[in-house]
Amino acid sequence: MSALFGPAGNSQSFHDRGFKSNLDIPGYVKEFGLTAYEYQCGRGVKISDQAAAAFGEAAKKEGITLSLHAPYYISLSSVEEEKRDNSITYILQSARAAKAMGAGRIIVHSGSCGKLSREEALFLAKGTLQKCVAALEQEGLADQVAVCPETMGKVNQLGDLNEVMELCLVDERFIPCIDFGHLNARTFGGIKGAEDYKAILDTMENKLGADRAKRFHAHFSKIQYTDKGGEKMHLTFEDTVYGPEFEPLAELIAKRGLSPTIICESAGTQAEDAAAMMQMYHRYGQ
């Protein structure tokens, strides 16, 4: 199985061409030769089961593999128990919508550390995810929809590479979402080439085993960052200042025979830049 590529939500070109319906998305994505799509529920899960099922059928017809981004306001590490419990509810809502549309993965933010130490925040987040697994199992969703904790882009957010590895150890069904742009932003340009990508891929394999390291989830975009806080804003592949560059990662993924799902989060050119990544990847023989 080779890597899958697709956009997070819709490029500006989708709207410019007059498309409006979710049912138009799979055909539009397929025009770029892409094979994945990440449905955005960042501001809440607002799609009905009926609409989700129809969208899933349209995606299946076009050979598009779906994932779903859970609400941004999830906070696994909040000091307020009510907010942690609400986060479990949002994850359940996301998993239900994902199941209805046939998406196999939901991507989850962990929240900020706030005034807590990173160790305290991680402890709370792991506890929230343990309760989340129990809730998913109770609804029969735990084996159908994989939770994907995401690496985060701001320094004060929980979700550096090692913290995401720890969150994924909560349950063997969890799959890491490695946002390479976020990692580059929170390390102030720390991803400079192949060796840095190798270190990330090796960390996944060493911490989670070969299977999850092979089929990991990924976000990729160039991201502007500040010299203290990390992530500031998403850019497009036209940027030549902030990076990171995808080509060294494309070569590594191809040569190692990995099969991740790589979702592009560029600012308004998601589908176009996802297609550019796919072309880079195919140059290395896949």
GROMACS .gro file of C-alpha atoms in nm, residues 45-268:
model
  224
   45VAL     CA    1  -1.966   1.855   1.456
   46LYS     CA    2  -2.258   1.996   1.260
   47ILE     CA    3  -2.313   1.735   0.990
   48SER     CA    4  -2.614   1.505   1.026
   49ASP     CA    5  -2.579   1.129   1.003
   50GLN     CA    6  -2.781   1.133   0.681
   51ALA     CA    7  -2.561   1.398   0.520
   52ALA     CA    8  -2.248   1.222   0.644
   53ALA     CA    9  -2.362   0.893   0.492
   54ALA     CA   10  -2.434   1.059   0.157
   55PHE     CA   11  -2.094   1.228   0.160
   56GLY     CA   12  -1.927   0.898   0.248
   57GLU     CA   13  -2.098   0.722  -0.041
   58ALA     CA   14  -1.982   0.991  -0.283
   59ALA     CA   15  -1.626   0.963  -0.152
   60LYS     CA   16  -1.632   0.584  -0.177
   61LYS     CA   17  -1.750   0.605  -0.537
   62GLU     CA   18  -1.448   0.820  -0.625
   63GLY     CA   19  -1.199   0.614  -0.425
   64ILE     CA   20  -1.135   0.885  -0.164
   65THR     CA   21  -1.029   0.775   0.185
   66LEU     CA   22  -1.179   0.997   0.456
   67SER     CA   23  -1.060   1.127   0.790
   68LEU     CA   24  -1.226   1.386   1.017
   69HIS     CA   25  -1.077   1.668   1.220
   70ALA     CA   26  -1.240   1.694   1.561
   71PRO     CA   27  -1.326   2.036   1.716
   72TYR     CA   28  -1.033   2.267   1.786
   73TYR     CA   29  -1.160   2.351   2.134
   74ILE     CA   30  -1.097   2.004   2.272
   75SER     CA   31  -0.878   2.033   2.581
   76LEU     CA   32  -0.762   1.698   2.712
   77SER     CA   33  -0.542   1.864   2.972
   78SER     CA   34  -0.773   2.132   3.114
   79VAL     CA   35  -0.754   2.179   3.490
   80GLU     CA   36  -1.134   2.195   3.485
   81GLU     CA   37  -1.288   1.848   3.496
   82GLU     CA   38  -1.599   1.973   3.316
   83LYS     CA   39  -1.390   2.083   3.017
   84ARG     CA   40  -1.213   1.748   3.006
   85ASP     CA   41  -1.548   1.568   3.018
   86ASN     CA   42  -1.683   1.796   2.744
   87SER     CA   43  -1.379   1.705   2.535
   88ILE     CA   44  -1.475   1.339   2.560
   89THR     CA   45  -1.822   1.433   2.436
   90TYR     CA   46  -1.673   1.619   2.137
   91ILE     CA   47  -1.455   1.319   2.051
   92LEU     CA   48  -1.759   1.092   2.070
   93GLN     CA   49  -1.954   1.327   1.841
   94SER     CA   50  -1.662   1.325   1.598
   95ALA     CA   51  -1.637   0.946   1.605
   96ARG     CA   52  -2.010   0.909   1.538
   97ALA     CA   53  -1.988   1.142   1.238
   98ALA     CA   54  -1.677   0.964   1.116
   99LYS     CA   55  -1.850   0.628   1.135
  100ALA     CA   56  -2.152   0.764   0.949
  101MET     CA   57  -1.934   0.882   0.659
  102GLY     CA   58  -1.696   0.587   0.665
  103ALA     CA   59  -1.396   0.783   0.791
  104GLY     CA   60  -1.150   0.563   0.975
  105ARG     CA   61  -0.963   0.832   1.168
  106ILE     CA   62  -1.040   1.139   1.379
  107ILE     CA   63  -0.768   1.394   1.449
  108VAL     CA   64  -0.763   1.539   1.800
  109HIS     CA   65  -0.589   1.842   1.952
  110SER     CA   66  -0.465   1.802   2.307
  111GLY     CA   67  -0.499   2.160   2.435
  112SER     CA   68  -0.256   2.388   2.615
  113CYS     CA   69  -0.046   2.339   2.925
  114GLY     CA   70  -0.167   2.666   3.076
  115LYS     CA   71  -0.009   2.715   3.417
  116LEU     CA   72   0.055   2.343   3.458
  117SER     CA   73   0.392   2.181   3.408
  118ARG     CA   74   0.416   1.975   3.091
  119GLU     CA   75   0.423   1.659   3.305
  120GLU     CA   76   0.103   1.757   3.487
  121ALA     CA   77  -0.072   1.846   3.161
  122LEU     CA   78   0.034   1.516   3.004
  123PHE     CA   79  -0.095   1.323   3.307
  124LEU     CA   80  -0.437   1.487   3.278
  125ALA     CA   81  -0.451   1.434   2.900
  126LYS     CA   82  -0.371   1.065   2.931
  127GLY     CA   83  -0.645   1.026   3.191
  128THR     CA   84  -0.895   1.198   2.963
  129LEU     CA   85  -0.802   0.969   2.675
  130GLN     CA   86  -0.840   0.661   2.895
  131LYS     CA   87  -1.195   0.770   2.975
  132CYS     CA   88  -1.246   0.845   2.607
  133VAL     CA   89  -1.148   0.490   2.510
  134ALA     CA   90  -1.402   0.351   2.758
  135ALA     CA   91  -1.674   0.576   2.613
  136LEU     CA   92  -1.587   0.477   2.256
  137GLU     CA   93  -1.591   0.109   2.350
  138GLN     CA   94  -1.931   0.148   2.513
  139GLU     CA   95  -2.069   0.275   2.182
  140GLY     CA   96  -1.887   0.016   1.974
  141LEU     CA   97  -1.671   0.278   1.805
  142ALA     CA   98  -1.324   0.206   1.942
  143ASP     CA   99  -1.241  -0.056   1.678
  144GLN     CA  100  -1.402   0.135   1.391
  145VAL     CA  101  -1.259   0.485   1.430
  146ALA     CA  102  -0.897   0.549   1.531
  147VAL     CA  103  -0.816   0.847   1.752
  148CYS     CA  104  -0.515   1.041   1.620
  149PRO     CA  105  -0.352   1.278   1.872
  150GLU     CA  106  -0.186   1.561   1.680
  151THR     CA  107   0.149   1.733   1.730
  152MET     CA  108   0.086   2.101   1.797
  153GLY     CA  109   0.254   2.416   1.668
  154LYS     CA  110   0.265   2.653   1.964
  155VAL     CA  111   0.522   2.613   2.238
  156ASN     CA  112   0.266   2.644   2.519
  157GLN     CA  113   0.048   2.369   2.373
  158LEU     CA  114   0.070   2.011   2.485
  159GLY     CA  115   0.177   1.807   2.184
  160ASP     CA  116   0.545   1.796   2.104
  161LEU     CA  117   0.662   1.477   1.935
  162ASN     CA  118   0.740   1.285   2.253
  163GLU     CA  119   0.417   1.395   2.421
  164VAL     CA  120   0.213   1.268   2.128
  165MET     CA  121   0.400   0.939   2.148
  166GLU     CA  122   0.300   0.916   2.516
  167LEU     CA  123  -0.063   0.992   2.431
  168CYS     CA  124  -0.061   0.720   2.166
  169LEU     CA  125   0.063   0.469   2.423
  170VAL     CA  126  -0.271   0.505   2.605
  171ASP     CA  127  -0.424   0.263   2.354
  172GLU     CA  128  -0.264   0.053   2.080
  173ARG     CA  129  -0.541   0.158   1.840
  174PHE     CA  130  -0.437   0.523   1.854
  175ILE     CA  131  -0.244   0.649   1.549
  176PRO     CA  132  -0.020   0.956   1.573
  177CYS     CA  133  -0.099   1.260   1.361
  178ILE     CA  134   0.241   1.410   1.287
  179ASP     CA  135   0.197   1.769   1.177
  180PHE     CA  136   0.537   1.845   1.031
  181GLY     CA  137   0.460   2.215   0.991
  182HIS     CA  138   0.365   2.232   1.358
  183LEU     CA  139   0.683   2.055   1.466
  184ASN     CA  140   0.890   2.289   1.252
  185ALA     CA  141   0.712   2.593   1.399
  186ARG     CA  142   0.744   2.492   1.764
  187THR     CA  143   1.116   2.422   1.713
  188PHE     CA  144   1.164   2.754   1.528
  189GLY     CA  145   1.266   2.595   1.199
  190GLY     CA  146   1.410   2.275   1.343
  191ILE     CA  147   1.321   2.061   1.039
  192LYS     CA  148   1.597   2.145   0.793
  193GLY     CA  149   1.636   1.826   0.592
  194ALA     CA  150   1.640   1.449   0.568
  195GLU     CA  151   1.818   1.386   0.899
  196ASP     CA  152   1.551   1.574   1.093
  197TYR     CA  153   1.275   1.380   0.918
  198LYS     CA  154   1.460   1.053   0.986
  199ALA     CA  155   1.472   1.135   1.355
  200ILE     CA  156   1.094   1.189   1.363
  201LEU     CA  157   1.017   0.868   1.174
  202ASP     CA  158   1.262   0.671   1.389
  203THR     CA  159   1.107   0.808   1.709
  204MET     CA  160   0.766   0.685   1.596
  205GLU     CA  161   0.894   0.338   1.520
  206ASN     CA  162   1.094   0.312   1.842
  207LYS     CA  163   0.806   0.431   2.060
  208LEU     CA  164   0.502   0.280   1.886
  209GLY     CA  165   0.634  -0.007   1.677
  210ALA     CA  166   0.670  -0.064   1.304
  211ASP     CA  167   0.299  -0.103   1.226
  212ARG     CA  168   0.182   0.235   1.354
  213ALA     CA  169   0.497   0.404   1.227
  214LYS     CA  170   0.423   0.271   0.880
  215ARG     CA  171   0.062   0.389   0.856
  216PHE     CA  172   0.080   0.710   1.056
  217HIS     CA  173  -0.140   1.010   0.984
  218ALA     CA  174   0.023   1.338   0.884
  219HIS     CA  175  -0.052   1.702   0.827
  220PHE     CA  176   0.182   1.906   0.612
  221SER     CA  177   0.200   2.276   0.537
  222LYS     CA  178   0.446   2.561   0.555
  223ILE     CA  179   0.381   2.766   0.868
  224GLN     CA  180   0.501   3.108   0.975
  225TYR     CA  181   0.622   3.118   1.336
  226THR     CA  182   0.743   3.369   1.590
  227ASP     CA  183   1.073   3.340   1.774
  228LYS     CA  184   0.903   3.273   2.109
  229GLY     CA  185   0.554   3.135   2.067
  230GLY     CA  186   0.587   2.908   1.765
  231GLU     CA  187   0.304   2.879   1.511
  232LYS     CA  188   0.156   3.204   1.379
  233MET     CA  189  -0.019   3.126   1.049
  234HIS     CA  190  -0.041   2.869   0.771
  235LEU     CA  191   0.116   2.957   0.436
  236THR     CA  192   0.122   2.802   0.088
  237PHE     CA  193   0.397   2.612  -0.091
  238GLU     CA  194   0.496   2.937  -0.262
  239ASP     CA  195   0.659   3.049   0.064
  240THR     CA  196   1.038   3.034   0.056
  241VAL     CA  197   1.110   3.158   0.409
  242TYR     CA  198   0.956   2.931   0.673
  243GLY     CA  199   0.930   2.576   0.542
  244PRO     CA  200   0.952   2.290   0.598
  245GLU     CA  201   1.024   2.141   0.256
  246PHE     CA  202   0.842   1.821   0.165
  247GLU     CA  203   1.081   1.660  -0.085
  248PRO     CA  204   1.325   1.503   0.169
  249LEU     CA  205   1.029   1.349   0.351
  250ALA     CA  206   0.879   1.223   0.024
  251GLU     CA  207   1.200   1.038  -0.053
  252LEU     CA  208   1.218   0.881   0.293
  253ILE     CA  209   0.855   0.767   0.286
  254ALA     CA  210   0.901   0.607  -0.055
  255LYS     CA  211   1.234   0.440   0.024
  256ARG     CA  212   1.113   0.304   0.358
  257GLY     CA  213   0.793   0.170   0.204
  258LEU     CA  214   0.571   0.364   0.444
  259SER     CA  215   0.200   0.415   0.378
  260PRO     CA  216   0.086   0.723   0.569
  261THR     CA  217  -0.214   0.940   0.495
  262ILE     CA  218  -0.076   1.290   0.429
  263ILE     CA  219  -0.321   1.577   0.452
  264CYS     CA  220  -0.224   1.922   0.326
  265GLU     CA  221  -0.326   2.222   0.537
  266SER     CA  222  -0.196   2.502   0.315
  267ALA     CA  223  -0.382   2.832   0.335
  268GLY     CA  224  -0.625   2.817   0.043
   0.00000   0.00000   0.00000
